[in-house]
Every structure is written in structure tokens, then in C-alpha cells.
mmCIF file of C-alpha atoms and ligand atoms in Angstrom:
data_model
loop_
_atom_site.group_PDB
_atom_site.id
_atom_site.type_symbol
_atom_site.label_atom_id
_atom_site.label_comp_id
_atom_site.label_asym_id
_atom_site.label_seq_id
_atom_site.Cartn_x
_atom_site.Cartn_y
_atom_site.Cartn_z
ATOM 1 C CA MET L 1 20.845 -17.743 -47.911
ATOM 2 C CA GLU L 2 17.670 -17.296 -45.715
ATOM 3 C CA GLN L 3 16.168 -13.345 -45.265
ATOM 4 C CA PRO L 4 16.435 -12.413 -41.843
ATOM 5 C CA LYS L 5 13.253 -11.921 -40.463
ATOM 6 C CA ILE L 6 11.398 -8.245 -39.642
ATOM 7 C CA GLY L 7 11.659 -7.448 -36.325
ATOM 8 C CA TYR L 8 13.387 -10.242 -35.813
ATOM 9 C CA PHE L 9 17.609 -10.732 -34.203
ATOM 10 C CA GLY L 10 17.710 -14.580 -35.166
ATOM 11 C CA LYS L 11 15.448 -15.935 -33.851
ATOM 12 C CA TYR L 12 14.672 -13.605 -31.206
ATOM 13 C CA GLY L 13 12.016 -10.743 -30.905
ATOM 14 C CA GLY L 14 9.250 -10.408 -33.399
ATOM 15 C CA ARG L 15 5.375 -9.029 -32.086
ATOM 16 C CA PHE L 16 3.468 -10.916 -29.112
ATOM 17 C CA VAL L 17 0.321 -8.980 -28.353
ATOM 18 C CA PRO L 18 -3.135 -9.167 -28.418
ATOM 19 C CA GLU L 19 -4.770 -8.311 -31.565
ATOM 20 C CA MET L 20 -5.923 -5.186 -30.710
ATOM 21 C CA LEU L 21 -2.538 -3.619 -29.941
ATOM 22 C CA MET L 22 -1.432 -4.909 -33.582
ATOM 23 C CA PRO L 23 -2.434 -2.076 -35.279
ATOM 24 C CA ALA L 24 -1.106 0.597 -32.618
ATOM 25 C CA LEU L 25 2.564 -0.947 -33.854
ATOM 26 C CA LEU L 26 1.952 -0.967 -37.255
ATOM 27 C CA GLU L 27 0.784 2.452 -36.709
ATOM 28 C CA LEU L 28 4.690 2.932 -35.016
ATOM 29 C CA GLU L 29 6.626 0.598 -36.846
ATOM 30 C CA ALA L 30 5.672 2.734 -40.581
ATOM 31 C CA ALA L 31 5.676 5.940 -38.604
ATOM 32 C CA TYR L 32 9.245 5.156 -37.162
ATOM 33 C CA ASN L 33 10.807 3.876 -41.120
ATOM 34 C CA GLU L 34 9.144 7.043 -42.158
ATOM 35 C CA ALA L 35 11.164 9.167 -39.488
ATOM 36 C CA LYS L 36 14.481 7.886 -40.002
ATOM 37 C CA ALA L 37 14.420 8.342 -43.254
ATOM 38 C CA LYS L 38 13.641 12.544 -43.018
ATOM 39 C CA PRO L 39 17.166 14.434 -42.414
ATOM 40 C CA GLU L 40 14.789 16.462 -40.295
ATOM 41 C CA PHE L 41 14.289 14.222 -37.750
ATOM 42 C CA TRP L 42 17.532 13.447 -37.079
ATOM 43 C CA LYS L 43 18.725 16.751 -37.385
ATOM 44 C CA GLU L 44 15.471 18.149 -34.942
ATOM 45 C CA LEU L 45 16.951 15.595 -32.061
ATOM 46 C CA ASP L 46 20.709 16.270 -33.005
ATOM 47 C CA GLU L 47 19.513 19.837 -32.036
ATOM 48 C CA TYR L 48 18.157 19.071 -28.495
ATOM 49 C CA LEU L 49 20.279 16.489 -27.749
ATOM 50 C CA ARG L 50 23.300 19.057 -27.970
ATOM 51 C CA ASN L 51 21.822 22.397 -26.849
ATOM 52 C CA TYR L 52 18.954 20.231 -24.435
ATOM 53 C CA VAL L 53 20.652 17.067 -23.625
ATOM 54 C CA GLY L 54 24.872 18.225 -23.710
ATOM 55 C CA ARG L 55 26.119 15.993 -25.708
ATOM 56 C CA PRO L 56 28.370 14.736 -26.904
ATOM 57 C CA THR L 57 29.300 13.719 -23.103
ATOM 58 C CA PRO L 58 32.654 13.152 -22.734
ATOM 59 C CA LEU L 59 34.578 10.116 -23.159
ATOM 60 C CA TYR L 60 37.821 10.470 -19.939
ATOM 61 C CA LYS L 61 40.617 8.520 -19.569
ATOM 62 C CA ALA L 62 40.437 7.381 -15.651
ATOM 63 C CA ALA L 63 44.123 6.995 -15.466
ATOM 64 C CA LYS L 64 44.351 7.247 -11.403
ATOM 65 C CA LEU L 65 40.953 4.074 -11.736
ATOM 66 C CA ALA L 66 43.764 2.252 -13.593
ATOM 67 C CA ALA L 67 46.930 3.571 -11.837
ATOM 68 C CA SER L 68 44.807 2.369 -8.136
ATOM 69 C CA LEU L 69 45.276 -1.285 -9.665
ATOM 70 C CA ALA L 70 47.914 -1.002 -10.610
ATOM 71 C CA GLY L 71 49.712 -0.398 -7.651
ATOM 72 C CA GLY L 72 51.428 2.424 -9.085
ATOM 73 C CA ASP L 73 52.154 6.054 -9.299
ATOM 74 C CA ASN L 74 51.942 6.032 -13.163
ATOM 75 C CA GLY L 75 49.059 6.150 -15.318
ATOM 76 C CA ASN L 76 50.545 5.551 -18.568
ATOM 77 C CA ASN L 77 52.000 1.789 -17.931
ATOM 78 C CA TYR L 78 48.601 0.137 -16.715
ATOM 79 C CA PRO L 79 45.935 -0.323 -19.183
ATOM 80 C CA ARG L 80 44.095 2.348 -20.438
ATOM 81 C CA ILE L 81 40.226 2.842 -19.393
ATOM 82 C CA TYR L 82 37.934 5.144 -20.688
ATOM 83 C CA LEU L 83 34.733 6.170 -18.853
ATOM 84 C CA LYS L 84 32.261 7.246 -21.747
ATOM 85 C CA ARG L 85 30.222 9.577 -19.794
ATOM 86 C CA GLU L 86 26.138 8.948 -19.708
ATOM 87 C CA ASP L 87 26.725 10.249 -16.254
ATOM 88 C CA LEU L 88 26.501 14.102 -17.871
ATOM 89 C CA ALA L 89 23.861 13.507 -19.667
ATOM 90 C CA HIS L 90 20.720 15.911 -18.719
ATOM 91 C CA THR L 91 18.621 13.971 -16.475
ATOM 92 C CA GLY L 92 21.833 12.033 -15.622
ATOM 93 C CA ALA L 93 21.814 9.166 -16.961
ATOM 94 C CA HIS L 94 21.889 7.682 -20.896
ATOM 95 C CA LYS L 95 17.097 7.298 -20.787
ATOM 96 C CA ILE L 96 16.985 10.818 -22.588
ATOM 97 C CA ASN L 97 18.699 9.984 -25.198
ATOM 98 C CA ASN L 98 15.839 6.902 -25.943
ATOM 99 C CA THR L 99 12.999 9.666 -24.471
ATOM 100 C CA MET L 100 13.537 12.745 -26.736
ATOM 101 C CA GLY L 101 13.776 10.488 -29.502
ATOM 102 C CA GLN L 102 10.547 8.626 -28.729
ATOM 103 C CA VAL L 103 8.599 11.770 -28.004
ATOM 104 C CA LEU L 104 9.805 13.976 -31.013
ATOM 105 C CA LEU L 105 8.516 10.841 -32.625
ATOM 106 C CA ALA L 106 4.312 11.388 -31.014
ATOM 107 C CA LYS L 107 4.886 14.822 -31.991
ATOM 108 C CA TYR L 108 5.796 14.014 -35.885
ATOM 109 C CA MET L 109 2.624 11.781 -35.408
ATOM 110 C CA GLY L 110 0.929 14.100 -34.482
ATOM 111 C CA LYS L 111 0.289 12.115 -31.240
ATOM 112 C CA LYS L 112 -0.357 13.982 -27.948
ATOM 113 C CA GLU L 113 -0.039 12.129 -24.898
ATOM 114 C CA ILE L 114 2.424 10.021 -23.680
ATOM 115 C CA ILE L 115 2.034 6.884 -21.348
ATOM 116 C CA ALA L 116 5.010 5.027 -20.014
ATOM 117 C CA GLU L 117 6.470 2.238 -17.439
ATOM 118 C CA THR L 118 8.968 2.965 -15.107
ATOM 119 C CA GLY L 119 10.583 0.659 -12.749
ATOM 120 C CA ALA L 120 13.085 2.615 -9.739
ATOM 121 C CA GLY L 121 11.449 5.405 -11.752
ATOM 122 C CA GLN L 122 14.517 6.620 -14.381
ATOM 123 C CA HIS L 123 12.353 6.412 -17.728
ATOM 124 C CA GLY L 124 10.130 7.854 -16.333
ATOM 125 C CA VAL L 125 11.601 10.702 -15.161
ATOM 126 C CA ALA L 126 13.006 11.374 -18.472
ATOM 127 C CA THR L 127 9.398 10.728 -20.527
ATOM 128 C CA ALA L 128 7.959 13.112 -17.340
ATOM 129 C CA THR L 129 10.982 15.250 -18.924
ATOM 130 C CA ALA L 130 10.972 15.348 -22.858
ATOM 131 C CA ALA L 131 6.879 15.246 -22.242
ATOM 132 C CA ALA L 132 7.795 18.679 -20.851
ATOM 133 C CA LEU L 133 9.950 19.675 -23.478
ATOM 134 C CA PHE L 134 7.525 18.815 -26.140
ATOM 135 C CA GLY L 135 4.076 20.138 -24.339
ATOM 136 C CA MET L 136 2.328 16.829 -24.071
ATOM 137 C CA SER L 137 0.447 15.345 -21.288
ATOM 138 C CA CYS L 138 2.141 12.181 -19.808
ATOM 139 C CA ARG L 139 1.053 8.698 -17.800
ATOM 140 C CA VAL L 140 3.397 7.052 -15.852
ATOM 141 C CA TYR L 141 2.703 3.519 -14.764
ATOM 142 C CA MET L 142 4.442 2.642 -11.418
ATOM 143 C CA GLY L 143 4.022 -0.391 -9.687
ATOM 144 C CA ALA L 144 2.963 0.320 -5.596
ATOM 145 C CA LYS L 145 6.072 -0.876 -4.502
ATOM 146 C CA ASP L 146 8.454 0.901 -6.507
ATOM 147 C CA ILE L 147 6.465 4.482 -5.384
ATOM 148 C CA GLU L 148 7.349 3.816 -2.169
ATOM 149 C CA ARG L 149 10.209 3.024 -2.686
ATOM 150 C CA GLN L 150 11.724 5.721 -5.219
ATOM 151 C CA GLN L 151 9.966 8.988 -3.297
ATOM 152 C CA PRO L 152 12.406 11.082 -4.681
ATOM 153 C CA ASN L 153 11.420 9.671 -9.056
ATOM 154 C CA VAL L 154 8.078 10.048 -8.036
ATOM 155 C CA LYS L 155 8.273 14.082 -7.303
ATOM 156 C CA ARG L 156 10.162 14.768 -9.537
ATOM 157 C CA MET L 157 7.768 12.968 -12.256
ATOM 158 C CA GLN L 158 4.716 14.536 -10.471
ATOM 159 C CA LEU L 159 6.723 18.092 -11.016
ATOM 160 C CA LEU L 160 7.447 17.920 -14.377
ATOM 161 C CA GLY L 161 3.861 18.104 -14.545
ATOM 162 C CA ALA L 162 3.466 14.087 -14.917
ATOM 163 C CA GLU L 163 0.389 12.405 -13.839
ATOM 164 C CA VAL L 164 1.783 8.535 -11.839
ATOM 165 C CA ILE L 165 -0.335 5.477 -11.821
ATOM 166 C CA PRO L 166 0.161 3.242 -9.012
ATOM 167 C CA VAL L 167 -0.422 -0.386 -9.997
ATOM 168 C CA ASN L 168 -1.051 -3.028 -7.501
ATOM 169 C CA GLN L 169 -1.358 -5.610 -9.857
ATOM 170 C CA GLY L 170 1.349 -9.246 -9.199
ATOM 171 C CA SER L 171 4.222 -8.333 -7.221
ATOM 172 C CA GLU L 172 3.710 -4.394 -7.390
ATOM 173 C CA THR L 173 7.338 -3.598 -9.764
ATOM 174 C CA LEU L 174 8.621 -2.866 -13.121
ATOM 175 C CA LYS L 175 6.900 -6.011 -14.331
ATOM 176 C CA ASP L 176 3.603 -5.687 -13.843
ATOM 177 C CA ALA L 177 4.035 -1.874 -14.677
ATOM 178 C CA ILE L 178 4.679 -2.610 -18.468
ATOM 179 C CA ASN L 179 1.603 -4.702 -18.360
ATOM 180 C CA GLU L 180 -1.182 -1.585 -17.180
ATOM 181 C CA ALA L 181 1.130 0.700 -19.320
ATOM 182 C CA LEU L 182 0.071 -1.814 -22.507
ATOM 183 C CA ARG L 183 -3.102 -1.789 -21.237
ATOM 184 C CA ASP L 184 -4.137 1.374 -21.652
ATOM 185 C CA TRP L 185 -2.541 2.014 -24.665
ATOM 186 C CA VAL L 186 -4.582 -0.790 -26.613
ATOM 187 C CA THR L 187 -7.767 2.060 -24.937
ATOM 188 C CA THR L 188 -6.519 5.018 -25.873
ATOM 189 C CA ILE L 189 -4.641 3.939 -29.819
ATOM 190 C CA ARG L 190 -5.055 6.794 -31.090
ATOM 191 C CA GLN L 191 -4.442 9.989 -29.582
ATOM 192 C CA THR L 192 -1.627 8.324 -27.302
ATOM 193 C CA TYR L 193 1.694 7.746 -28.091
ATOM 194 C CA TYR L 194 3.788 4.727 -25.767
ATOM 195 C CA VAL L 195 7.183 5.059 -24.662
ATOM 196 C CA MET L 196 9.076 1.833 -24.110
ATOM 197 C CA GLY L 197 12.686 2.001 -22.085
ATOM 198 C CA SER L 198 14.964 -0.304 -22.992
ATOM 199 C CA VAL L 199 15.298 -2.175 -26.434
ATOM 200 C CA VAL L 200 13.070 -4.762 -25.022
ATOM 201 C CA GLY L 201 9.187 -5.577 -26.416
ATOM 202 C CA PRO L 202 7.442 -5.813 -29.521
ATOM 203 C CA HIS L 203 9.551 -4.878 -32.511
ATOM 204 C CA PRO L 204 9.551 -2.313 -33.347
ATOM 205 C CA TYR L 205 10.768 -1.064 -29.862
ATOM 206 C CA PRO L 206 13.591 -3.314 -29.779
ATOM 207 C CA SER L 207 15.432 -2.006 -33.023
ATOM 208 C CA MET L 208 14.264 1.908 -32.609
ATOM 209 C CA VAL L 209 15.418 2.040 -29.127
ATOM 210 C CA ARG L 210 19.001 0.794 -30.432
ATOM 211 C CA ASP L 211 18.911 3.327 -32.549
ATOM 212 C CA PHE L 212 18.496 6.379 -30.805
ATOM 213 C CA GLN L 213 20.807 4.797 -28.072
ATOM 214 C CA SER L 214 23.360 3.953 -30.856
ATOM 215 C CA VAL L 215 24.573 7.762 -30.261
ATOM 216 C CA ILE L 216 26.478 6.812 -28.012
ATOM 217 C CA GLY L 217 28.589 4.322 -29.651
ATOM 218 C CA ARG L 218 29.091 6.771 -32.095
ATOM 219 C CA GLU L 219 30.505 8.907 -30.109
ATOM 220 C CA ALA L 220 32.507 7.016 -28.387
ATOM 221 C CA ARG L 221 33.946 5.699 -31.926
ATOM 222 C CA THR L 222 34.950 9.194 -32.880
ATOM 223 C CA GLN L 223 36.352 10.187 -29.435
ATOM 224 C CA ILE L 224 38.863 7.009 -29.350
ATOM 225 C CA LEU L 225 39.676 7.452 -32.675
ATOM 226 C CA GLU L 226 41.229 11.324 -31.457
ATOM 227 C CA GLN L 227 42.403 10.481 -28.455
ATOM 228 C CA GLU L 228 44.404 7.044 -29.028
ATOM 229 C CA GLY L 229 43.789 7.009 -33.082
ATOM 230 C CA ARG L 230 42.383 2.812 -32.809
ATOM 231 C CA LEU L 231 39.482 0.992 -31.942
ATOM 232 C CA PRO L 232 39.206 0.046 -28.238
ATOM 233 C CA ASP L 233 39.874 -3.955 -27.364
ATOM 234 C CA THR L 234 37.137 -3.791 -25.371
ATOM 235 C CA LEU L 235 33.043 -2.627 -24.440
ATOM 236 C CA VAL L 236 31.763 -2.856 -21.210
ATOM 237 C CA ALA L 237 28.389 -2.149 -20.154
ATOM 238 C CA CYS L 238 26.008 -3.001 -17.683
ATOM 239 C CA VAL L 239 22.479 -4.100 -18.369
ATOM 240 C CA GLY L 240 19.105 -4.566 -17.117
ATOM 241 C CA GLY L 241 16.959 -4.474 -20.510
ATOM 242 C CA GLY L 242 20.332 -3.755 -22.664
ATOM 243 C CA SER L 243 19.447 -0.212 -23.334
ATOM 244 C CA ASN L 244 23.274 1.680 -22.829
ATOM 245 C CA ALA L 245 25.049 -1.534 -24.022
ATOM 246 C CA MET L 246 23.062 -1.629 -27.472
ATOM 247 C CA GLY L 247 23.442 2.343 -28.211
ATOM 248 C CA LEU L 248 27.271 1.548 -27.028
ATOM 249 C CA PHE L 249 27.184 -1.814 -28.980
ATOM 250 C CA ALA L 250 25.923 -1.179 -31.865
ATOM 251 C CA PRO L 251 28.556 1.296 -34.012
ATOM 252 C CA PHE L 252 31.139 -1.458 -32.836
ATOM 253 C CA LEU L 253 28.952 -4.911 -33.430
ATOM 254 C CA ASP L 254 30.647 -4.787 -37.518
ATOM 255 C CA THR L 255 34.379 -4.598 -35.962
ATOM 256 C CA GLU L 256 36.678 -7.265 -33.995
ATOM 257 C CA VAL L 257 35.966 -4.837 -31.005
ATOM 258 C CA ASN L 258 35.141 -7.133 -27.655
ATOM 259 C CA LEU L 259 31.699 -6.873 -26.709
ATOM 260 C CA VAL L 260 31.220 -7.149 -22.714
ATOM 261 C CA GLY L 261 27.849 -7.133 -21.268
ATOM 262 C CA VAL L 262 27.161 -7.180 -17.534
ATOM 263 C CA GLU L 263 24.197 -8.539 -15.462
ATOM 264 C CA ALA L 264 23.646 -8.195 -11.612
ATOM 265 C CA ALA L 265 24.339 -11.532 -9.868
ATOM 266 C CA GLY L 266 22.433 -10.200 -6.640
ATOM 267 C CA GLU L 267 23.443 -11.881 -3.855
ATOM 268 C CA GLY L 268 24.117 -14.509 -6.518
ATOM 269 C CA LEU L 269 22.945 -17.200 -8.528
ATOM 270 C CA ILE L 270 22.633 -19.633 -6.487
ATOM 271 C CA THR L 271 20.984 -17.411 -3.880
ATOM 272 C CA GLY L 272 18.367 -17.173 -6.125
ATOM 273 C CA HIS L 273 17.962 -13.144 -6.051
ATOM 274 C CA HIS L 274 19.600 -11.822 -8.867
ATOM 275 C CA SER L 275 18.610 -10.430 -13.124
ATOM 276 C CA ALA L 276 21.107 -12.607 -14.298
ATOM 277 C CA THR L 277 18.693 -12.753 -17.440
ATOM 278 C CA LEU L 278 21.312 -14.124 -20.619
ATOM 279 C CA ALA L 279 22.976 -16.513 -17.721
ATOM 280 C CA GLU L 280 19.712 -17.733 -16.022
ATOM 281 C CA GLY L 281 17.348 -17.511 -18.447
ATOM 282 C CA VAL L 282 15.468 -19.462 -20.194
ATOM 283 C CA ASP L 283 13.351 -19.170 -24.171
ATOM 284 C CA GLY L 284 10.273 -17.764 -23.481
ATOM 285 C CA VAL L 285 7.655 -14.782 -24.253
ATOM 286 C CA LEU L 286 8.032 -11.092 -22.063
ATOM 287 C CA HIS L 287 6.300 -8.318 -22.830
ATOM 288 C CA GLY L 288 5.467 -8.424 -26.533
ATOM 289 C CA ALA L 289 8.633 -10.185 -27.533
ATOM 290 C CA PHE L 290 10.480 -13.689 -27.841
ATOM 291 C CA SER L 291 13.893 -13.970 -25.317
ATOM 292 C CA LEU L 292 15.209 -14.811 -22.503
ATOM 293 C CA ILE L 293 13.116 -14.624 -19.071
ATOM 294 C CA LEU L 294 13.235 -15.274 -15.593
ATOM 295 C CA GLN L 295 11.017 -18.503 -15.346
ATOM 296 C CA ASP L 296 9.791 -20.825 -12.541
ATOM 297 C CA GLU L 297 9.490 -24.830 -13.918
ATOM 298 C CA HIS L 298 5.408 -23.492 -14.241
ATOM 299 C CA GLY L 299 6.479 -20.762 -16.612
ATOM 300 C CA GLN L 300 5.972 -18.182 -14.050
ATOM 301 C CA VAL L 301 7.827 -15.433 -14.483
ATOM 302 C CA LEU L 302 10.436 -14.564 -12.115
ATOM 303 C CA GLU L 303 11.117 -11.690 -9.598
ATOM 304 C CA ALA L 304 13.966 -10.188 -10.396
ATOM 305 C CA HIS L 305 16.500 -8.931 -7.550
ATOM 306 C CA SER L 306 19.523 -6.140 -8.158
ATOM 307 C CA VAL L 307 20.674 -3.792 -5.423
ATOM 308 C CA ALA L 308 20.169 -1.660 -8.797
ATOM 309 C CA PRO L 309 17.111 -0.255 -8.990
ATOM 310 C CA GLY L 310 17.770 -0.145 -13.288
ATOM 311 C CA LEU L 311 19.071 -3.619 -13.128
ATOM 312 C CA ASP L 312 16.296 -6.138 -11.974
ATOM 313 C CA TYR L 313 14.316 -6.553 -14.990
ATOM 314 C CA PRO L 314 13.146 -9.681 -15.606
ATOM 315 C CA GLY L 315 13.813 -10.122 -19.168
ATOM 316 C CA VAL L 316 16.380 -8.968 -22.602
ATOM 317 C CA GLY L 317 16.448 -7.189 -25.381
ATOM 318 C CA PRO L 318 16.292 -9.404 -27.904
ATOM 319 C CA GLU L 319 19.213 -8.672 -29.409
ATOM 320 C CA HIS L 320 21.125 -9.460 -26.861
ATOM 321 C CA ALA L 321 19.790 -12.922 -26.327
ATOM 322 C CA SER L 322 20.572 -12.921 -30.076
ATOM 323 C CA LEU L 323 24.089 -11.346 -29.317
ATOM 324 C CA HIS L 324 24.937 -13.803 -26.504
ATOM 325 C CA ALA L 325 23.609 -17.126 -28.465
ATOM 326 C CA LEU L 326 26.059 -16.210 -31.254
ATOM 327 C CA GLU L 327 28.817 -15.695 -29.138
ATOM 328 C CA ARG L 328 29.706 -11.717 -30.731
ATOM 329 C CA ALA L 329 28.628 -10.543 -27.306
ATOM 330 C CA LYS L 330 30.013 -11.891 -23.641
ATOM 331 C CA TYR L 331 27.990 -11.320 -20.879
ATOM 332 C CA PHE L 332 29.270 -11.315 -17.160
ATOM 333 C CA TYR L 333 27.802 -10.441 -14.023
ATOM 334 C CA VAL L 334 28.852 -9.481 -10.635
ATOM 335 C CA THR L 335 27.436 -8.948 -7.377
ATOM 336 C CA ASP L 336 25.387 -6.792 -5.510
ATOM 337 C CA ASP L 337 28.611 -6.697 -2.660
ATOM 338 C CA GLU L 338 31.196 -5.949 -6.131
ATOM 339 C CA ALA L 339 29.385 -3.625 -7.317
ATOM 340 C CA LEU L 340 29.300 -1.001 -4.015
ATOM 341 C CA ASN L 341 33.051 -1.216 -3.655
ATOM 342 C CA ALA L 342 32.977 -0.228 -7.464
ATOM 343 C CA VAL L 343 31.247 2.546 -5.843
ATOM 344 C CA ILE L 344 33.863 4.341 -3.111
ATOM 345 C CA THR L 345 36.699 2.593 -5.542
ATOM 346 C CA LEU L 346 35.545 5.013 -8.451
ATOM 347 C CA SER L 347 34.469 7.707 -6.043
ATOM 348 C CA ARG L 348 37.679 7.906 -4.443
ATOM 349 C CA THR L 349 40.130 7.243 -7.526
ATOM 350 C CA GLU L 350 38.549 9.480 -9.814
ATOM 351 C CA GLY L 351 36.068 11.789 -8.104
ATOM 352 C CA ILE L 352 33.008 9.876 -10.192
ATOM 353 C CA ILE L 353 30.185 8.441 -7.803
ATOM 354 C CA PRO L 354 28.561 6.071 -10.370
ATOM 355 C CA ALA L 355 24.861 4.820 -10.349
ATOM 356 C CA LEU L 356 24.767 1.360 -8.889
ATOM 357 C CA GLU L 357 23.688 -0.035 -12.558
ATOM 358 C CA SER L 358 27.386 1.378 -13.444
ATOM 359 C CA ALA L 359 29.562 -0.032 -10.406
ATOM 360 C CA HIS L 360 28.327 -3.282 -12.158
ATOM 361 C CA ALA L 361 30.706 -2.738 -15.082
ATOM 362 C CA VAL L 362 33.147 -1.531 -13.600
ATOM 363 C CA ALA L 363 33.186 -4.077 -11.265
ATOM 364 C CA TYR L 364 33.785 -6.412 -13.693
ATOM 365 C CA ALA L 365 36.416 -4.162 -15.184
ATOM 366 C CA LEU L 366 38.156 -3.758 -11.892
ATOM 367 C CA LYS L 367 38.114 -7.834 -11.666
ATOM 368 C CA ILE L 368 39.899 -8.275 -15.137
ATOM 369 C CA LEU L 369 42.328 -5.521 -15.291
ATOM 370 C CA PRO L 370 45.130 -6.910 -13.470
ATOM 371 C CA GLU L 371 45.024 -9.571 -15.986
ATOM 372 C CA LEU L 372 45.243 -7.375 -18.874
ATOM 373 C CA PRO L 373 48.802 -6.261 -20.987
ATOM 374 C CA SER L 374 49.666 -2.108 -21.001
ATOM 375 C CA SER L 375 48.346 -1.793 -23.779
ATOM 376 C CA HIS L 376 45.017 -3.085 -23.895
ATOM 377 C CA CYS L 377 42.472 0.136 -23.880
ATOM 378 C CA MET L 378 38.780 -0.449 -22.711
ATOM 379 C CA ILE L 379 35.205 1.908 -22.604
ATOM 380 C CA ILE L 380 32.772 1.677 -19.732
ATOM 381 C CA ASN L 381 29.460 3.341 -20.475
ATOM 382 C CA LEU L 382 29.014 4.873 -17.395
ATOM 383 C CA SER L 383 25.321 4.799 -18.011
ATOM 384 C CA GLY L 384 24.107 7.747 -14.543
ATOM 385 C CA ARG L 385 25.126 9.223 -12.314
ATOM 386 C CA GLY L 386 25.056 8.216 -8.745
ATOM 387 C CA ASP L 387 23.050 10.316 -6.648
ATOM 388 C CA LYS L 388 19.387 8.400 -7.197
ATOM 389 C CA ASP L 389 21.173 5.795 -4.847
ATOM 390 C CA LEU L 390 22.421 7.818 -2.338
ATOM 391 C CA ASN L 391 20.294 6.585 0.572
ATOM 392 C CA ILE L 392 20.890 2.718 -0.785
ATOM 393 C CA ILE L 393 24.406 3.337 -1.411
ATOM 394 C CA THR L 394 24.979 4.767 2.204
ATOM 395 C CA SER L 395 22.656 1.978 3.932
ATOM 396 C CA GLN L 396 23.959 -0.971 2.172
ATOM 397 C CA LEU L 397 27.937 0.632 2.673
ATOM 398 C CA GLU L 398 26.778 1.083 7.043
ATOM 399 C CA GLY L 399 29.907 1.675 8.522
ATOM 400 C CA ARG L 400 32.276 1.588 5.788
ATOM 401 C CA LEU L 401 32.263 5.392 4.277
HETATM 402 C C1 LIG S 1 18.208 2.186 -16.419
HETATM 403 C C2 LIG S 1 19.156 2.215 -16.382
HETATM 404 C C3 LIG S 1 20.383 1.398 -17.337
HETATM 405 C C4 LIG S 1 19.674 -0.082 -17.007
HETATM 406 O O1 LIG S 1 18.919 0.025 -18.516
HETATM 407 P P1 LIG S 1 19.407 -0.641 -19.804
HETATM 408 O O2 LIG S 1 18.261 -0.403 -20.806
HETATM 409 O O3 LIG S 1 20.032 -2.336 -19.781
HETATM 410 O O4 LIG S 1 20.399 0.297 -20.227
HETATM 411 C C5 LIG S 1 21.299 1.799 -16.540
HETATM 412 N N1 LIG S 1 22.084 2.491 -16.230
HETATM 413 C C6 LIG S 1 20.960 3.230 -15.389
HETATM 414 C C7 LIG S 1 22.239 4.446 -15.154
HETATM 415 C C8 LIG S 1 20.244 3.489 -15.201
HETATM 416 O O5 LIG S 1 19.286 4.722 -15.220
#
């Protein structure tokens, strides 16, 4: 059998970067491999995850949600839906699992400065949080348009001591911020660690971010065995870059469990205003990795759209592109409207306001639930809480609340 190439998932992945970045990536790969083999690295990270981040997050059986869909009042006769409550982690989403791991690695590497990119600001806040905790300076690149749209997160980062650097190139959003952060890294490699926010970018980021997020799936596996005495039938998670989904899926890849990723169809695929990279993307290179990307006929990367700020990325992690090609995971998409309806449904049946991103996973579950047998058991990754989205939600739902 052919040996799998390091840093590849099938034909996807790799390291497509300017030569000047190669030493930094090789240094990072070596440092991560070394830390990965050290029990004290994982012990230190685990202590922070427990006592600082608040792990393990609960696996909550959403019986009211299941019952409301079946139209009755007895949750026991309906499919069992569990919510993995990443919304209860410190800073309100799964992103902190990754930034704690990477900033701790930066400390092991003797780095003093942290850089990151951010779109909606969630990864920037999670990075600034970890940098504050470990006493490191932090620069966050953010598109000028995003800075305008996401003022609360800009203020949070500044309060945490981070410098937010506006990016005026291109569409002034996430993909341009990543380009600028990579440019910064090239010139400050010796003292700087670049914290990537999802399972994207050149090797080793997709594997490393997956490993740090896999705590979600490991906990869920233990918790579902405790509560149900068996593995679930289906896992559902939203997919932007794909880190919360990969974190949930990874510890189940060797099982028969169905893996479902849900992308943002935005205003509908035919309108062109969407972020459904796995559904509509083509093979190409974006931000240092070969994967599926949204691009026009001239090869220009398209601007992605979603009502959920964390989903509008025109690429996707290479491991998802591979799982998609292998059909080991299935990918579906839901529209802005379906996600907004799911926010209302979950809020009113369970008293949990989900992030707009997570609401995409919930919306998919709501769609297929009526067709499932009552023996079905599903885990939905509730990747974050909705407080950050209140302005968007209330303006979109005007008159319906
Ligand atoms: C950023 C974000 C996402 C999307 O990122 P992934 O890497 O696909 O997980 C999903 N949910 C929330 C709450 C986020 O903040």
C-alpha cells in the first residue's frame, strides 16, 4: 500500500507557502511533535482546560426539543438528541480549546509574541484571552470591514491587552486578514508564534488544531457511553473552517457513527451568496493548503456569505475535503432563514440561545428529525452561545420576537 504523505489527507492538505515561511513551519512541526510526545505538556493543558476553560462541558439531553418536534409531551418516545455544550466553555465557544493548546505550545517554544487573524472576532478574543493568561504580547489582524461590524469583540480584545490591526486590502474581511498575518509572520518568525483559528492553513495546522479540538469528541464519547450505554447513530456539527466538526468527529472516525457537517447556504446556493465550500467548491490552494475553495472562473477567491459571522470563509479544512471525497462524512447545508428559525426553536424549547453558527447544525437536525425512528440517538455540537449575535438575530427577526 502507498504510504500516506505527511501533512496530507488523501490528495488534500500540504504546505503551499512562500519559501520564507518554510523554516517557521518546520520549526512548528518539530516543536509540536516534541510537545505531543510529552505527558507533562498534555497534563498542563488538561489542568487549564479543567480549571480555567471549564471542561468537561456537559452532554445535555434535549428532551423538550425532541418532544416539541414530535408534537407530544413525552421525550422518551422520540429520537434522543444530545447537545454537546461548547457554549459553556470560557469565552462562549469551542475556539478556546485550540488557542489554549497553541499558546501553551508557544510558551514551550520560548516565543514571546502571539499573532492571529480573526474574522468575526471570536478567534481573536480566544487568542487574546490565552495570550493574557500566559503573559504574552498579542497582535490580531482583522479586516477593516469586520472591525466596523464586530465592535464588541474589538473592545474585548483591546481590554485583554491585544493590539487589533486593521487590514484594508481586498474585501477587508477574514481571508485578507489571514494574508496579512502570514506576511507579519514572515518578518518576525524568530520571536513570533502564529495561532491559526481553524483546521485550515499549511501543515501542521490542520492536524494540530484537530488534535486540540478532539477533546470535544473524546468527552462526548465517554459521556454518551455513560448516559446511553452505546455510541450515537449520528454526530452533527456546523462547518466554517471545520474545527468544531473535526474535533467532534476525530475520536469517532474508527467507528460506524454517521458524521454530518452542515455548511451555510446563506441566501440560497443559486444566489451565489453562501459559504457552502464542500457543496460548491473546486480544488485549489488557499492560505497554504490544497483543499476545496469557492472561486470564480478566473480563479479569483469569492467572498463568502452567511448570517453566521463564523461561517463565512471561502475555504474549508483539507481533512473535511478528504472525508467528503471518501464519503466517510456527509455534508449538507442550511440557509440563513433556517438557522434563524432554529435559534428561536432552541431558545424557546430548551432555554438555550445558540450561536448562529451552531444554529446551522440544530436546523439540520430539526429538518431530518421527523423522519428518524425513535431509537435514533444524535449528538449535535453546540459550538457556541448566541449572546454575541443578539444584534444580528434581533434585526433579522424584527417583528417575529
Ligand atoms: C468560529 C466559529 C465556528 C466556525 O468555525 P469552525 O472552525 O468551523 O468550527 C462555529 N461556531 C462558533 C460558535 C464559532 O465561533
